[in-house]
mmCIF file of C-alpha atoms in Angstrom:
data_model
loop_
_atom_site.group_PDB
_atom_site.id
_atom_site.type_symbol
_atom_site.label_atom_id
_atom_site.label_comp_id
_atom_site.label_asym_id
_atom_site.label_seq_id
_atom_site.Cartn_x
_atom_site.Cartn_y
_atom_site.Cartn_z
ATOM 1 C CA MET A 65 25.526 -5.465 8.276
ATOM 2 C CA SER A 66 23.469 -5.571 11.420
ATOM 3 C CA LEU A 67 20.203 -3.903 12.304
ATOM 4 C CA SER A 68 19.589 -1.548 15.204
ATOM 5 C CA ILE A 69 16.180 -0.216 16.169
ATOM 6 C CA LEU A 70 15.492 2.990 18.071
ATOM 7 C CA GLN A 71 12.102 3.669 19.651
ATOM 8 C CA THR A 72 11.024 7.227 20.422
ATOM 9 C CA VAL A 73 7.867 8.604 22.021
ATOM 10 C CA ARG A 74 6.688 11.560 19.945
ATOM 11 C CA PRO A 75 4.126 14.228 20.837
ATOM 12 C CA GLY A 76 0.495 13.177 20.673
ATOM 13 C CA GLY A 77 1.075 9.602 21.766
ATOM 14 C CA VAL A 78 2.903 8.610 18.586
ATOM 15 C CA ILE A 79 5.612 5.970 18.831
ATOM 16 C CA GLU A 80 8.382 6.106 16.247
ATOM 17 C CA ILE A 81 10.279 2.925 15.458
ATOM 18 C CA ALA A 82 13.423 3.691 13.466
ATOM 19 C CA PRO A 83 15.385 0.716 12.128
ATOM 20 C CA ARG A 84 18.926 1.332 10.886
ATOM 21 C CA GLY A 85 20.730 -1.042 8.554
ATOM 22 C CA GLU A 86 19.472 -4.013 6.577
ATOM 23 C CA ILE A 87 16.138 -5.743 7.086
ATOM 24 C CA ASP A 88 16.515 -9.222 5.666
ATOM 25 C CA VAL A 89 15.969 -12.887 6.458
ATOM 26 C CA ASP A 90 18.336 -12.617 9.450
ATOM 27 C CA THR A 91 16.913 -9.427 10.999
ATOM 28 C CA ALA A 92 13.272 -9.089 9.894
ATOM 29 C CA TYR A 93 11.987 -10.639 13.128
ATOM 30 C CA GLU A 94 13.440 -7.653 15.017
ATOM 31 C CA VAL A 95 11.034 -5.284 13.243
ATOM 32 C CA LYS A 96 8.045 -7.490 14.094
ATOM 33 C CA GLU A 97 9.224 -7.758 17.709
ATOM 34 C CA ALA A 98 9.663 -3.985 18.008
ATOM 35 C CA ILE A 99 6.082 -3.405 16.838
ATOM 36 C CA ALA A 100 4.723 -6.155 19.112
ATOM 37 C CA GLU A 101 6.661 -4.688 22.059
ATOM 38 C CA VAL A 102 5.091 -1.256 21.523
ATOM 39 C CA LEU A 103 1.614 -2.785 21.337
ATOM 40 C CA ALA A 104 2.236 -4.903 24.444
ATOM 41 C CA LYS A 105 2.954 -1.737 26.445
ATOM 42 C CA GLY A 106 -0.259 0.004 25.441
ATOM 43 C CA ARG A 107 -2.210 1.483 22.587
ATOM 44 C CA PRO A 108 -0.366 4.428 21.034
ATOM 45 C CA ALA A 109 -2.191 6.945 18.841
ATOM 46 C CA ARG A 110 -0.083 5.777 15.888
ATOM 47 C CA ILE A 111 3.108 3.870 15.127
ATOM 48 C CA GLU A 112 5.470 5.503 12.652
ATOM 49 C CA LEU A 113 8.017 3.202 11.071
ATOM 50 C CA ASN A 114 10.781 5.622 10.053
ATOM 51 C CA MET A 115 12.682 3.849 7.278
ATOM 52 C CA ARG A 116 15.125 6.643 6.413
ATOM 53 C CA LEU A 117 18.205 4.724 7.576
ATOM 54 C CA VAL A 118 17.280 1.338 6.090
ATOM 55 C CA THR A 119 19.792 0.560 3.357
ATOM 56 C CA PHE A 120 18.302 -2.748 2.201
ATOM 57 C CA ILE A 121 15.086 -4.712 2.600
ATOM 58 C CA ASP A 122 14.210 -8.090 1.101
ATOM 59 C CA SER A 123 10.925 -9.965 0.760
ATOM 60 C CA VAL A 124 11.199 -11.336 4.303
ATOM 61 C CA GLY A 125 11.624 -7.761 5.584
ATOM 62 C CA ILE A 126 8.597 -6.612 3.599
ATOM 63 C CA SER A 127 6.623 -9.547 5.044
ATOM 64 C CA ALA A 128 7.651 -8.499 8.565
ATOM 65 C CA MET A 129 6.375 -4.980 7.879
ATOM 66 C CA VAL A 130 3.042 -6.329 6.621
ATOM 67 C CA ALA A 131 2.755 -8.608 9.665
ATOM 68 C CA GLY A 132 3.472 -5.619 11.903
ATOM 69 C CA PHE A 133 0.833 -3.586 10.074
ATOM 70 C CA GLN A 134 -1.728 -6.355 10.573
ATOM 71 C CA THR A 135 -0.854 -6.764 14.267
ATOM 72 C CA ALA A 136 -1.244 -3.028 14.816
ATOM 73 C CA GLU A 137 -4.526 -2.951 12.887
ATOM 74 C CA VAL A 138 -5.996 -5.754 15.010
ATOM 75 C CA SER A 139 -5.086 -3.669 18.061
ATOM 76 C CA GLY A 140 -6.819 -0.618 16.590
ATOM 77 C CA VAL A 141 -3.539 1.224 15.967
ATOM 78 C CA LYS A 142 -2.550 2.787 12.643
ATOM 79 C CA LEU A 143 0.958 1.919 11.442
ATOM 80 C CA ILE A 144 2.495 4.074 8.719
ATOM 81 C CA VAL A 145 5.910 4.317 7.113
ATOM 82 C CA THR A 146 7.693 7.660 7.228
ATOM 83 C CA GLU A 147 10.748 8.866 5.329
ATOM 84 C CA PRO A 148 11.508 5.639 3.458
ATOM 85 C CA SER A 149 14.952 5.498 1.919
ATOM 86 C CA ARG A 150 14.877 5.480 -1.856
ATOM 87 C CA PHE A 151 15.553 1.725 -1.821
ATOM 88 C CA VAL A 152 12.709 0.990 0.628
ATOM 89 C CA HIS A 153 10.356 3.284 -1.289
ATOM 90 C CA ARG A 154 11.153 1.445 -4.516
ATOM 91 C CA GLN A 155 10.581 -1.981 -2.911
ATOM 92 C CA LEU A 156 7.221 -0.901 -1.468
ATOM 93 C CA TRP A 157 6.209 0.578 -4.818
ATOM 94 C CA VAL A 158 7.235 -2.520 -6.810
ATOM 95 C CA THR A 159 5.330 -4.826 -4.460
ATOM 96 C CA GLY A 160 2.209 -2.642 -4.582
ATOM 97 C CA LEU A 161 2.359 -2.026 -0.827
ATOM 98 C CA LEU A 162 3.228 1.672 -0.789
ATOM 99 C CA GLY A 163 -0.411 2.701 -0.276
ATOM 100 C CA LEU A 164 -0.850 0.261 2.603
ATOM 101 C CA PHE A 165 1.756 2.177 4.592
ATOM 102 C CA GLY A 166 0.389 5.659 3.895
ATOM 103 C CA ALA A 167 2.034 6.274 0.477
ATOM 104 C CA PRO A 168 5.027 8.142 1.920
ATOM 105 C CA GLU A 169 7.383 10.094 -0.300
ATOM 106 C CA PRO A 170 10.997 8.858 -0.358
ATOM 107 C CA TYR A 171 13.506 10.550 1.919
ATOM 108 C CA TYR A 172 16.143 12.613 0.155
ATOM 109 C CA ALA A 173 19.089 13.801 2.241
ATOM 110 C CA GLY A 174 19.345 17.559 2.018
ATOM 111 C CA ALA A 175 15.797 18.030 0.740
ATOM 112 C CA THR A 176 14.002 21.063 2.091
ATOM 113 C CA ALA A 177 10.652 20.844 3.795
ATOM 114 C CA THR A 178 9.214 23.731 1.765
ATOM 115 C CA PRO A 179 8.852 23.467 -1.996
ATOM 116 C CA GLU A 180 10.950 25.740 -4.118
ATOM 117 C CA VAL A 181 8.968 28.406 -5.947
ATOM 118 C CA LEU A 182 10.163 28.866 -9.484
ATOM 119 C CA PRO A 183 9.897 32.217 -11.271
ATOM 120 C CA GLY A 184 6.689 32.492 -13.263
ATOM 121 C CA GLY A 185 5.072 29.616 -11.362
#
C-alpha cells in the first residue's frame, strides 16, 4: 500500500498534515519531508499530524515522527498528533512516545464528540 499526504491550513495558523496509508521503511521519509516543507515555508502556530487514516506504522515510521517533532521543536513550533488510528495509538503507547505527541485519544469511527450521560451519573 502506498502513502498519500494531505496538507491543510486550519484556522489560527495551524497546519494539518494528514498521512493516509502505511508509514514504513519505504514511506517514512515522506512524513519527515512533509514536516520539513511546512517549516521551510514559515513558522505555523502548530503542526497537527492527523493520523486517523494511517493503517500501519513501523519503527522507521515512528522514528520519522520523532525526527519531525525534533525539527519542529528546534524551529519553535509545537507538533502534536491528532486522531491516531487505534493501531498508531497502540504503537505510540507501547514505545512510550504517546505523551511526546500530546497524549491524544485514539480515533474511533462513529464516536460522538460529546460524552454520553448515563442515567444516575
